Amino acid sequence: MLEPDELLDLAESIKTGGLYKEIVLDTDGVLLDGRNRLAACKIAGVEPRFTTYTGDNPRALIFSNNVVRQHIAKGQQAMITAMACSFSGHSLRGLAKTHGLSRTRLSAANVVLQHSPHLAEQVRIGAFPLDAAYDIAREHKAQADALQEKRNRLTENAPDLAKQVAGGHLTLDNAITTLEERQEQTRIRKQIAEADELRLADGHTTPPLTQLAERGDITWHQADQQAEQYLTHRQSAIHHTQQAIEQAAQHWATIRPPMLRPGTAFAREVHAGLSLEAQELAAHLSRRT
C-alpha cells in the first residue's frame, strides 16, 4: 500500500480528475489489481469503476502491474519483474527495457528467485535488500552447481555408482570417494604398465613390475613407487646424457683432428694425458672416424 500522504494525494487526484484506470477483479469478485485506487476512491467519495479479468493467469497480471509502481525500490521492481517472467513467459530483457530496469539487477533477482526462493518474497515486499539476497543466493547456486558437477561426474565415469546414489543406497560423497579410489587405481596401473614397457624397450631383463604385483611378490603401491622412481631416474639420465653429448659436440672441432690422425706424435701425447675412460672413448672415436 501507499504511504498515507501518498494515498491522500491519489484520492485528491481521483476526486479532481476521476479514476483513469479501472480496478481489476477476477470472475469471483476477488481484487487482483487496484487496492490503492479502491482505497483512494473511498477517501475521495468517488464511485470506483471495475473490470473483470477473464484470462487464465491472474498471478502474471498481478506481478506485471506491480512492476510499474513508482513508490517501490528498484530491487523490489526487479524481483517483481523476475517473478512475472516466471509466470508469463516474457523475457527479462524485454521487461527490463519496458520498465527501465537494469539487466544486471534483473539477473540478480532471477538468481535469488531460482536459488533462494524463500528470500525472493522478502525482497518483493521490501523486507530484505536485493543485493544481500543475491549474495546468499550465489552461495546456494555455487553449492547446487558443485553437487550437480559431482552427479555429472558420476554419470559419466561410474554409472553403477550414480544408479546407487539415485536409489538412495549410497551417499553422493561416498560415491565420489569410491570413484576417486577407482581412478587412482587406474592411474597407478597405467604408470606401472608404462614403466614396464620402457624397461623392456631399454633392455632390462628383470620381471615386469605388473607381474610381480599380480602374483603378490610386491604390493601395487610398492610397484607404483618403483615405477615412479624408474621413470624419474630414466628422465634424469636422458637429460644428463643429452647435456654431455651437447658439450662434446661443442668441442668436436677440437677433438676431431687427433681422431683423424691417431698415429701422429700430437695424437699420442693427447692420448697419453687422458684417463682410462677417456682413452677408451678416444680409441673408439678413432675407429669410428
PDB file of C-alpha atoms in Angstrom:
ATOM      1  CA  MET A   1       0.000   0.000   0.000  1.00  0.00           C
ATOM      2  CA  LEU A   2       0.952   3.620  -0.496  1.00  0.00           C
ATOM      3  CA  GLU A   3       2.068   5.706   2.436  1.00  0.00           C
ATOM      4  CA  PRO A   4      -0.830   7.701   3.997  1.00  0.00           C
ATOM      5  CA  ASP A   5       0.222  11.009   2.453  1.00  0.00           C
ATOM      6  CA  GLU A   6       0.668   9.387  -0.957  1.00  0.00           C
ATOM      7  CA  LEU A   7      -2.758   7.773  -0.649  1.00  0.00           C
ATOM      8  CA  LEU A   8      -4.288  11.179   0.143  1.00  0.00           C
ATOM      9  CA  ASP A   9      -2.592  12.656  -2.917  1.00  0.00           C
ATOM     10  CA  LEU A  10      -4.057   9.858  -5.053  1.00  0.00           C
ATOM     11  CA  ALA A  11      -7.521  10.439  -3.545  1.00  0.00           C
ATOM     12  CA  GLU A  12      -7.275  14.158  -4.362  1.00  0.00           C
ATOM     13  CA  SER A  13      -6.228  13.336  -7.927  1.00  0.00           C
ATOM     14  CA  ILE A  14      -9.163  10.942  -8.372  1.00  0.00           C
ATOM     15  CA  LYS A  15     -11.588  13.476  -6.858  1.00  0.00           C
ATOM     16  CA  THR A  16     -10.343  16.149  -9.254  1.00  0.00           C
ATOM     17  CA  GLY A  17      -9.786  14.221 -12.471  1.00  0.00           C
ATOM     18  CA  GLY A  18     -11.620  10.948 -11.961  1.00  0.00           C
ATOM     19  CA  LEU A  19     -10.417   7.364 -11.905  1.00  0.00           C
ATOM     20  CA  TYR A  20      -8.347   6.860 -15.062  1.00  0.00           C
ATOM     21  CA  LYS A  21      -7.641   3.131 -14.655  1.00  0.00           C
ATOM     22  CA  GLU A  22     -10.305   0.602 -13.722  1.00  0.00           C
ATOM     23  CA  ILE A  23      -9.919  -1.685 -10.716  1.00  0.00           C
ATOM     24  CA  VAL A  24      -9.483  -5.326 -11.746  1.00  0.00           C
ATOM     25  CA  LEU A  25     -11.468  -8.200 -10.198  1.00  0.00           C
ATOM     26  CA  ASP A  26     -11.489 -11.864 -11.099  1.00  0.00           C
ATOM     27  CA  THR A  27     -14.669 -13.715 -12.072  1.00  0.00           C
ATOM     28  CA  ASP A  28     -15.347 -14.406  -8.377  1.00  0.00           C
ATOM     29  CA  GLY A  29     -15.060 -10.749  -7.466  1.00  0.00           C
ATOM     30  CA  VAL A  30     -11.624 -11.077  -5.830  1.00  0.00           C
ATOM     31  CA  LEU A  31      -9.459  -7.954  -6.133  1.00  0.00           C
ATOM     32  CA  LEU A  32      -6.494  -8.544  -8.462  1.00  0.00           C
ATOM     33  CA  ASP A  33      -5.209  -5.024  -9.074  1.00  0.00           C
ATOM     34  CA  GLY A  34      -6.041  -1.555  -7.769  1.00  0.00           C
ATOM     35  CA  ARG A  35      -6.262  -1.757  -3.984  1.00  0.00           C
ATOM     36  CA  ASN A  36      -4.668   1.680  -3.619  1.00  0.00           C
ATOM     37  CA  ARG A  37      -7.095   3.156  -6.162  1.00  0.00           C
ATOM     38  CA  LEU A  38     -10.007   1.479  -4.379  1.00  0.00           C
ATOM     39  CA  ALA A  39      -8.943   2.931  -1.029  1.00  0.00           C
ATOM     40  CA  ALA A  40      -8.402   6.370  -2.592  1.00  0.00           C
ATOM     41  CA  CYS A  41     -11.891   6.263  -4.179  1.00  0.00           C
ATOM     42  CA  LYS A  42     -13.368   5.597  -0.740  1.00  0.00           C
ATOM     43  CA  ILE A  43     -11.426   8.549   0.729  1.00  0.00           C
ATOM     44  CA  ALA A  44     -12.436  10.798  -2.177  1.00  0.00           C
ATOM     45  CA  GLY A  45     -16.070   9.671  -2.096  1.00  0.00           C
ATOM     46  CA  VAL A  46     -15.870   8.619  -5.754  1.00  0.00           C
ATOM     47  CA  GLU A  47     -17.676   5.541  -7.040  1.00  0.00           C
ATOM     48  CA  PRO A  48     -14.958   3.148  -8.340  1.00  0.00           C
ATOM     49  CA  ARG A  49     -15.146   1.517 -11.759  1.00  0.00           C
ATOM     50  CA  PHE A  50     -14.392  -2.179 -12.080  1.00  0.00           C
ATOM     51  CA  THR A  51     -13.415  -4.562 -14.850  1.00  0.00           C
ATOM     52  CA  THR A  52     -13.338  -8.363 -14.767  1.00  0.00           C
ATOM     53  CA  TYR A  53     -10.208 -10.313 -15.683  1.00  0.00           C
ATOM     54  CA  THR A  54     -11.128 -13.299 -17.861  1.00  0.00           C
ATOM     55  CA  GLY A  55      -7.666 -14.636 -18.593  1.00  0.00           C
ATOM     56  CA  ASP A  56      -6.130 -17.805 -17.190  1.00  0.00           C
ATOM     57  CA  ASN A  57      -3.069 -16.359 -15.430  1.00  0.00           C
ATOM     58  CA  PRO A  58      -4.121 -13.863 -12.733  1.00  0.00           C
ATOM     59  CA  ARG A  59      -0.759 -14.089 -10.920  1.00  0.00           C
ATOM     60  CA  ALA A  60       1.049 -12.868 -14.050  1.00  0.00           C
ATOM     61  CA  LEU A  61      -1.340  -9.926 -14.214  1.00  0.00           C
ATOM     62  CA  ILE A  62      -0.727  -9.024 -10.570  1.00  0.00           C
ATOM     63  CA  PHE A  63       3.050  -9.174 -10.867  1.00  0.00           C
ATOM     64  CA  SER A  64       3.194  -7.367 -14.224  1.00  0.00           C
ATOM     65  CA  ASN A  65       1.009  -4.496 -12.968  1.00  0.00           C
ATOM     66  CA  ASN A  66       3.078  -4.125  -9.806  1.00  0.00           C
ATOM     67  CA  VAL A  67       6.276  -3.630 -11.785  1.00  0.00           C
ATOM     68  CA  VAL A  68       5.237  -0.125 -12.792  1.00  0.00           C
ATOM     69  CA  ARG A  69       4.643   1.086  -9.224  1.00  0.00           C
ATOM     70  CA  GLN A  70       6.795   4.159  -8.757  1.00  0.00           C
ATOM     71  CA  HIS A  71       6.908   4.073  -4.958  1.00  0.00           C
ATOM     72  CA  ILE A  72       8.822   0.798  -4.611  1.00  0.00           C
ATOM     73  CA  ALA A  73      12.589   0.294  -4.703  1.00  0.00           C
ATOM     74  CA  LYS A  74      14.396  -0.841  -7.834  1.00  0.00           C
ATOM     75  CA  GLY A  75      15.302  -4.111  -6.143  1.00  0.00           C
ATOM     76  CA  GLN A  76      11.622  -4.775  -5.496  1.00  0.00           C
ATOM     77  CA  GLN A  77      10.751  -3.885  -9.075  1.00  0.00           C
ATOM     78  CA  ALA A  78      13.431  -6.238 -10.329  1.00  0.00           C
ATOM     79  CA  MET A  79      12.110  -9.083  -8.190  1.00  0.00           C
ATOM     80  CA  ILE A  80       8.518  -8.477  -9.247  1.00  0.00           C
ATOM     81  CA  THR A  81       9.670  -8.481 -12.871  1.00  0.00           C
ATOM     82  CA  ALA A  82      11.582 -11.741 -12.422  1.00  0.00           C
ATOM     83  CA  MET A  83       8.516 -13.275 -10.797  1.00  0.00           C
ATOM     84  CA  ALA A  84       6.304 -12.004 -13.608  1.00  0.00           C
ATOM     85  CA  CYS A  85       8.616 -13.611 -16.160  1.00  0.00           C
ATOM     86  CA  SER A  86       8.359 -16.948 -14.369  1.00  0.00           C
ATOM     87  CA  PHE A  87       4.577 -16.846 -14.791  1.00  0.00           C
ATOM     88  CA  SER A  88       4.114 -15.018 -18.078  1.00  0.00           C
ATOM     89  CA  GLY A  89       6.974 -16.414 -20.138  1.00  0.00           C
ATOM     90  CA  HIS A  90       8.183 -12.930 -21.125  1.00  0.00           C
ATOM     91  CA  SER A  91      11.925 -12.364 -21.418  1.00  0.00           C
ATOM     92  CA  LEU A  92      13.855 -10.494 -18.759  1.00  0.00           C
ATOM     93  CA  ARG A  93      15.494  -8.397 -21.468  1.00  0.00           C
ATOM     94  CA  GLY A  94      12.154  -7.269 -22.832  1.00  0.00           C
ATOM     95  CA  LEU A  95      10.706  -6.315 -19.457  1.00  0.00           C
ATOM     96  CA  ALA A  96      13.947  -4.604 -18.441  1.00  0.00           C
ATOM     97  CA  LYS A  97      13.680  -2.345 -21.473  1.00  0.00           C
ATOM     98  CA  THR A  98       9.964  -1.741 -20.956  1.00  0.00           C
ATOM     99  CA  HIS A  99      10.268  -0.736 -17.311  1.00  0.00           C
ATOM    100  CA  GLY A 100      13.686   0.900 -17.390  1.00  0.00           C
ATOM    101  CA  LEU A 101      15.339  -1.651 -15.113  1.00  0.00           C
ATOM    102  CA  SER A 102      18.988  -2.680 -15.067  1.00  0.00           C
ATOM    103  CA  ARG A 103      19.565  -6.080 -16.664  1.00  0.00           C
ATOM    104  CA  THR A 104      22.232  -6.701 -14.006  1.00  0.00           C
ATOM    105  CA  ARG A 105      19.680  -6.111 -11.244  1.00  0.00           C
ATOM    106  CA  LEU A 106      17.125  -8.284 -13.040  1.00  0.00           C
ATOM    107  CA  SER A 107      19.678 -11.057 -13.428  1.00  0.00           C
ATOM    108  CA  ALA A 108      20.439 -10.872  -9.694  1.00  0.00           C
ATOM    109  CA  ALA A 109      16.722 -11.079  -8.901  1.00  0.00           C
ATOM    110  CA  ASN A 110      16.378 -14.114 -11.141  1.00  0.00           C
ATOM    111  CA  VAL A 111      19.264 -15.868  -9.334  1.00  0.00           C
ATOM    112  CA  VAL A 112      17.552 -15.193  -5.993  1.00  0.00           C
ATOM    113  CA  LEU A 113      14.229 -16.462  -7.343  1.00  0.00           C
ATOM    114  CA  GLN A 114      15.813 -19.696  -8.588  1.00  0.00           C
ATOM    115  CA  HIS A 115      18.242 -20.479  -5.786  1.00  0.00           C
ATOM    116  CA  SER A 116      16.808 -18.740  -2.687  1.00  0.00           C
ATOM    117  CA  PRO A 117      13.046 -18.560  -3.308  1.00  0.00           C
ATOM    118  CA  HIS A 118      12.399 -18.064   0.418  1.00  0.00           C
ATOM    119  CA  LEU A 119      14.246 -14.726   0.146  1.00  0.00           C
ATOM    120  CA  ALA A 120      12.599 -13.700  -3.119  1.00  0.00           C
ATOM    121  CA  GLU A 121       9.293 -12.905  -1.397  1.00  0.00           C
ATOM    122  CA  GLN A 122      11.143 -10.902   1.268  1.00  0.00           C
ATOM    123  CA  VAL A 123      12.795  -8.840  -1.462  1.00  0.00           C
ATOM    124  CA  ARG A 124       9.465  -8.335  -3.235  1.00  0.00           C
ATOM    125  CA  ILE A 125       7.787  -6.835  -0.177  1.00  0.00           C
ATOM    126  CA  GLY A 126      10.855  -4.724   0.669  1.00  0.00           C
ATOM    127  CA  ALA A 127      11.779  -6.619   3.840  1.00  0.00           C
ATOM    128  CA  PHE A 128      15.196  -7.717   2.542  1.00  0.00           C
ATOM    129  CA  PRO A 129      17.556  -5.884   0.131  1.00  0.00           C
ATOM    130  CA  LEU A 130      18.174  -7.473  -3.249  1.00  0.00           C
ATOM    131  CA  ASP A 131      21.972  -7.199  -3.054  1.00  0.00           C
ATOM    132  CA  ALA A 132      22.134  -9.087   0.257  1.00  0.00           C
ATOM    133  CA  ALA A 133      19.733 -11.737  -1.031  1.00  0.00           C
ATOM    134  CA  TYR A 134      21.814 -12.092  -4.188  1.00  0.00           C
ATOM    135  CA  ASP A 135      24.998 -12.760  -2.179  1.00  0.00           C
ATOM    136  CA  ILE A 136      23.236 -15.556  -0.293  1.00  0.00           C
ATOM    137  CA  ALA A 137      21.673 -16.947  -3.479  1.00  0.00           C
ATOM    138  CA  ARG A 138      25.061 -17.036  -5.193  1.00  0.00           C
ATOM    139  CA  GLU A 139      26.383 -19.235  -2.395  1.00  0.00           C
ATOM    140  CA  HIS A 140      23.370 -21.520  -2.768  1.00  0.00           C
ATOM    141  CA  LYS A 141      23.913 -21.582  -6.537  1.00  0.00           C
ATOM    142  CA  ALA A 142      27.588 -22.460  -6.121  1.00  0.00           C
ATOM    143  CA  GLN A 143      26.642 -25.294  -3.773  1.00  0.00           C
ATOM    144  CA  ALA A 144      23.986 -26.552  -6.191  1.00  0.00           C
ATOM    145  CA  ASP A 145      26.423 -26.344  -9.122  1.00  0.00           C
ATOM    146  CA  ALA A 146      29.045 -28.292  -7.155  1.00  0.00           C
ATOM    147  CA  LEU A 147      26.524 -31.030  -6.369  1.00  0.00           C
ATOM    148  CA  GLN A 148      25.431 -31.178  -9.989  1.00  0.00           C
ATOM    149  CA  GLU A 149      29.057 -31.393 -11.134  1.00  0.00           C
ATOM    150  CA  LYS A 150      29.534 -34.390  -8.841  1.00  0.00           C
ATOM    151  CA  ARG A 151      26.388 -36.037 -10.210  1.00  0.00           C
ATOM    152  CA  ASN A 152      27.511 -35.422 -13.793  1.00  0.00           C
ATOM    153  CA  ARG A 153      30.953 -36.813 -12.978  1.00  0.00           C
ATOM    154  CA  LEU A 154      29.404 -39.983 -11.577  1.00  0.00           C
ATOM    155  CA  THR A 155      27.034 -40.400 -14.523  1.00  0.00           C
ATOM    156  CA  GLU A 156      29.922 -40.061 -16.974  1.00  0.00           C
ATOM    157  CA  ASN A 157      32.558 -42.126 -15.178  1.00  0.00           C
ATOM    158  CA  ALA A 158      30.671 -44.536 -12.909  1.00  0.00           C
ATOM    159  CA  PRO A 159      27.047 -45.167 -13.992  1.00  0.00           C
ATOM    160  CA  ASP A 160      26.777 -48.007 -11.465  1.00  0.00           C
ATOM    161  CA  LEU A 161      27.594 -45.646  -8.589  1.00  0.00           C
ATOM    162  CA  ALA A 162      25.261 -42.986  -9.977  1.00  0.00           C
ATOM    163  CA  LYS A 163      22.472 -45.560 -10.005  1.00  0.00           C
ATOM    164  CA  GLN A 164      23.149 -46.451  -6.354  1.00  0.00           C
ATOM    165  CA  VAL A 165      23.042 -42.773  -5.385  1.00  0.00           C
ATOM    166  CA  ALA A 166      19.779 -42.264  -7.279  1.00  0.00           C
ATOM    167  CA  GLY A 167      18.299 -45.274  -5.494  1.00  0.00           C
ATOM    168  CA  GLY A 168      19.322 -43.980  -2.084  1.00  0.00           C
ATOM    169  CA  HIS A 169      21.722 -46.869  -1.454  1.00  0.00           C
ATOM    170  CA  LEU A 170      24.861 -44.693  -1.424  1.00  0.00           C
ATOM    171  CA  THR A 171      25.545 -41.077  -0.492  1.00  0.00           C
ATOM    172  CA  LEU A 172      26.895 -38.765  -3.139  1.00  0.00           C
ATOM    173  CA  ASP A 173      30.098 -38.052  -1.186  1.00  0.00           C
ATOM    174  CA  ASN A 174      30.773 -41.776  -0.616  1.00  0.00           C
ATOM    175  CA  ALA A 175      30.191 -42.443  -4.295  1.00  0.00           C
ATOM    176  CA  ILE A 176      32.685 -39.717  -5.256  1.00  0.00           C
ATOM    177  CA  THR A 177      35.222 -41.196  -2.817  1.00  0.00           C
ATOM    178  CA  THR A 178      34.775 -44.636  -4.400  1.00  0.00           C
ATOM    179  CA  LEU A 179      35.129 -43.136  -7.885  1.00  0.00           C
ATOM    180  CA  GLU A 180      38.348 -41.350  -6.923  1.00  0.00           C
ATOM    181  CA  GLU A 181      39.759 -44.587  -5.489  1.00  0.00           C
ATOM    182  CA  ARG A 182      38.953 -46.364  -8.758  1.00  0.00           C
ATOM    183  CA  GLN A 183      40.563 -43.596 -10.805  1.00  0.00           C
ATOM    184  CA  GLU A 184      43.659 -43.689  -8.604  1.00  0.00           C
ATOM    185  CA  GLN A 185      43.963 -47.443  -9.124  1.00  0.00           C
ATOM    186  CA  THR A 186      43.645 -46.925 -12.872  1.00  0.00           C
ATOM    187  CA  ARG A 187      46.357 -44.250 -12.778  1.00  0.00           C
ATOM    188  CA  ILE A 188      48.672 -46.485 -10.761  1.00  0.00           C
ATOM    189  CA  ARG A 189      48.297 -49.463 -13.093  1.00  0.00           C
ATOM    190  CA  LYS A 190      48.761 -47.252 -16.141  1.00  0.00           C
ATOM    191  CA  GLN A 191      52.002 -45.809 -14.733  1.00  0.00           C
ATOM    192  CA  ILE A 192      53.299 -49.269 -13.840  1.00  0.00           C
ATOM    193  CA  ALA A 193      52.469 -50.578 -17.321  1.00  0.00           C
ATOM    194  CA  GLU A 194      54.249 -47.589 -18.891  1.00  0.00           C
ATOM    195  CA  ALA A 195      57.338 -48.226 -16.772  1.00  0.00           C
ATOM    196  CA  ASP A 196      57.300 -51.937 -17.669  1.00  0.00           C
ATOM    197  CA  GLU A 197      57.095 -51.119 -21.364  1.00  0.00           C
ATOM    198  CA  LEU A 198      60.045 -48.730 -21.158  1.00  0.00           C
ATOM    199  CA  ARG A 199      62.119 -51.134 -19.059  1.00  0.00           C
ATOM    200  CA  LEU A 200      61.615 -53.794 -21.710  1.00  0.00           C
ATOM    201  CA  ALA A 201      62.476 -51.355 -24.524  1.00  0.00           C
ATOM    202  CA  ASP A 202      65.595 -50.248 -22.602  1.00  0.00           C
ATOM    203  CA  GLY A 203      66.807 -53.840 -22.403  1.00  0.00           C
ATOM    204  CA  HIS A 204      66.045 -54.690 -18.774  1.00  0.00           C
ATOM    205  CA  THR A 205      65.596 -58.417 -18.140  1.00  0.00           C
ATOM    206  CA  THR A 206      64.109 -58.310 -14.631  1.00  0.00           C
ATOM    207  CA  PRO A 207      60.453 -59.408 -14.267  1.00  0.00           C
ATOM    208  CA  PRO A 208      57.876 -56.693 -15.045  1.00  0.00           C
ATOM    209  CA  LEU A 209      56.508 -54.829 -12.044  1.00  0.00           C
ATOM    210  CA  THR A 210      52.947 -55.690 -13.104  1.00  0.00           C
ATOM    211  CA  GLN A 211      53.795 -59.373 -12.960  1.00  0.00           C
ATOM    212  CA  LEU A 212      55.387 -59.034  -9.518  1.00  0.00           C
ATOM    213  CA  ALA A 213      52.321 -57.194  -8.172  1.00  0.00           C
ATOM    214  CA  GLU A 214      49.812 -59.607  -9.696  1.00  0.00           C
ATOM    215  CA  ARG A 215      51.441 -62.647  -8.118  1.00  0.00           C
ATOM    216  CA  GLY A 216      51.816 -60.882  -4.763  1.00  0.00           C
ATOM    217  CA  ASP A 217      55.611 -60.572  -4.580  1.00  0.00           C
ATOM    218  CA  ILE A 218      55.129 -56.835  -4.013  1.00  0.00           C
ATOM    219  CA  THR A 219      52.060 -54.686  -3.409  1.00  0.00           C
ATOM    220  CA  TRP A 220      50.576 -52.466  -6.103  1.00  0.00           C
ATOM    221  CA  HIS A 221      51.632 -49.474  -4.026  1.00  0.00           C
ATOM    222  CA  GLN A 222      55.247 -50.709  -3.974  1.00  0.00           C
ATOM    223  CA  ALA A 223      55.100 -51.397  -7.702  1.00  0.00           C
ATOM    224  CA  ASP A 224      53.839 -47.855  -8.264  1.00  0.00           C
ATOM    225  CA  GLN A 225      56.671 -46.412  -6.163  1.00  0.00           C
ATOM    226  CA  GLN A 226      59.282 -48.406  -8.107  1.00  0.00           C
ATOM    227  CA  ALA A 227      57.705 -47.409 -11.410  1.00  0.00           C
ATOM    228  CA  GLU A 228      57.741 -43.742 -10.442  1.00  0.00           C
ATOM    229  CA  GLN A 229      61.358 -43.969  -9.296  1.00  0.00           C
ATOM    230  CA  TYR A 230      62.370 -45.663 -12.548  1.00  0.00           C
ATOM    231  CA  LEU A 231      60.579 -43.111 -14.726  1.00  0.00           C
ATOM    232  CA  THR A 232      62.103 -40.221 -12.758  1.00  0.00           C
ATOM    233  CA  HIS A 233      65.620 -41.699 -12.875  1.00  0.00           C
ATOM    234  CA  ARG A 234      65.279 -42.516 -16.574  1.00  0.00           C
ATOM    235  CA  GLN A 235      64.204 -38.991 -17.454  1.00  0.00           C
ATOM    236  CA  SER A 236      67.095 -37.547 -15.428  1.00  0.00           C
ATOM    237  CA  ALA A 237      69.587 -39.875 -17.139  1.00  0.00           C
ATOM    238  CA  ILE A 238      68.294 -38.867 -20.566  1.00  0.00           C
ATOM    239  CA  HIS A 239      68.705 -35.210 -19.677  1.00  0.00           C
ATOM    240  CA  HIS A 240      72.265 -35.611 -18.355  1.00  0.00           C
ATOM    241  CA  THR A 241      73.279 -37.721 -21.343  1.00  0.00           C
ATOM    242  CA  GLN A 242      71.927 -35.128 -23.717  1.00  0.00           C
ATOM    243  CA  GLN A 243      73.886 -32.431 -21.892  1.00  0.00           C
ATOM    244  CA  ALA A 244      77.103 -34.454 -22.128  1.00  0.00           C
ATOM    245  CA  ILE A 245      76.628 -35.090 -25.849  1.00  0.00           C
ATOM    246  CA  GLU A 246      75.877 -31.417 -26.448  1.00  0.00           C
ATOM    247  CA  GLN A 247      79.096 -30.475 -24.638  1.00  0.00           C
ATOM    248  CA  ALA A 248      81.083 -32.959 -26.709  1.00  0.00           C
ATOM    249  CA  ALA A 249      79.526 -31.578 -29.876  1.00  0.00           C
ATOM    250  CA  GLN A 250      80.556 -28.051 -28.905  1.00  0.00           C
ATOM    251  CA  HIS A 251      84.201 -29.226 -28.671  1.00  0.00           C
ATOM    252  CA  TRP A 252      84.102 -31.606 -31.628  1.00  0.00           C
ATOM    253  CA  ALA A 253      86.149 -29.264 -33.816  1.00  0.00           C
ATOM    254  CA  THR A 254      88.992 -29.571 -31.273  1.00  0.00           C
ATOM    255  CA  ILE A 255      88.562 -33.307 -30.645  1.00  0.00           C
ATOM    256  CA  ARG A 256      88.288 -34.405 -34.292  1.00  0.00           C
ATOM    257  CA  PRO A 257      91.896 -33.735 -35.642  1.00  0.00           C
ATOM    258  CA  PRO A 258      93.740 -36.241 -33.386  1.00  0.00           C
ATOM    259  CA  MET A 259      90.967 -38.748 -34.052  1.00  0.00           C
ATOM    260  CA  LEU A 260      91.653 -38.468 -37.771  1.00  0.00           C
ATOM    261  CA  ARG A 261      95.471 -38.864 -37.313  1.00  0.00           C
ATOM    262  CA  PRO A 262      95.847 -41.315 -34.395  1.00  0.00           C
ATOM    263  CA  GLY A 263      99.415 -42.297 -35.304  1.00  0.00           C
ATOM    264  CA  THR A 264     100.904 -38.812 -35.063  1.00  0.00           C
ATOM    265  CA  ALA A 265     103.046 -37.595 -32.153  1.00  0.00           C
ATOM    266  CA  PHE A 266     100.397 -34.996 -31.352  1.00  0.00           C
ATOM    267  CA  ALA A 267      97.660 -37.636 -31.115  1.00  0.00           C
ATOM    268  CA  ARG A 268      99.852 -39.898 -28.964  1.00  0.00           C
ATOM    269  CA  GLU A 269     100.614 -37.102 -26.480  1.00  0.00           C
ATOM    270  CA  VAL A 270      96.905 -36.155 -26.261  1.00  0.00           C
ATOM    271  CA  HIS A 271      96.004 -39.796 -25.713  1.00  0.00           C
ATOM    272  CA  ALA A 272      98.691 -40.251 -23.014  1.00  0.00           C
ATOM    273  CA  GLY A 273      97.298 -37.431 -20.878  1.00  0.00           C
ATOM    274  CA  LEU A 274      93.773 -38.890 -20.696  1.00  0.00           C
ATOM    275  CA  SER A 275      92.084 -41.029 -18.068  1.00  0.00           C
ATOM    276  CA  LEU A 276      91.451 -44.674 -18.910  1.00  0.00           C
ATOM    277  CA  GLU A 277      87.802 -43.926 -19.668  1.00  0.00           C
ATOM    278  CA  ALA A 278      88.754 -41.019 -21.939  1.00  0.00           C
ATOM    279  CA  GLN A 279      91.432 -43.152 -23.688  1.00  0.00           C
ATOM    280  CA  GLU A 280      88.803 -45.812 -24.370  1.00  0.00           C
ATOM    281  CA  LEU A 281      86.467 -43.191 -25.826  1.00  0.00           C
ATOM    282  CA  ALA A 282      89.248 -41.676 -27.946  1.00  0.00           C
ATOM    283  CA  ALA A 283      90.175 -45.110 -29.310  1.00  0.00           C
ATOM    284  CA  HIS A 284      86.530 -45.778 -30.129  1.00  0.00           C
ATOM    285  CA  LEU A 285      86.145 -42.431 -31.855  1.00  0.00           C
ATOM    286  CA  SER A 286      89.332 -43.015 -33.845  1.00  0.00           C
ATOM    287  CA  ARG A 287      87.963 -46.300 -35.146  1.00  0.00           C
ATOM    288  CA  ARG A 288      84.564 -44.729 -35.958  1.00  0.00           C
ATOM    289  CA  THR A 289      86.159 -41.692 -37.596  1.00  0.00           C
TER     290      THR A 289
END
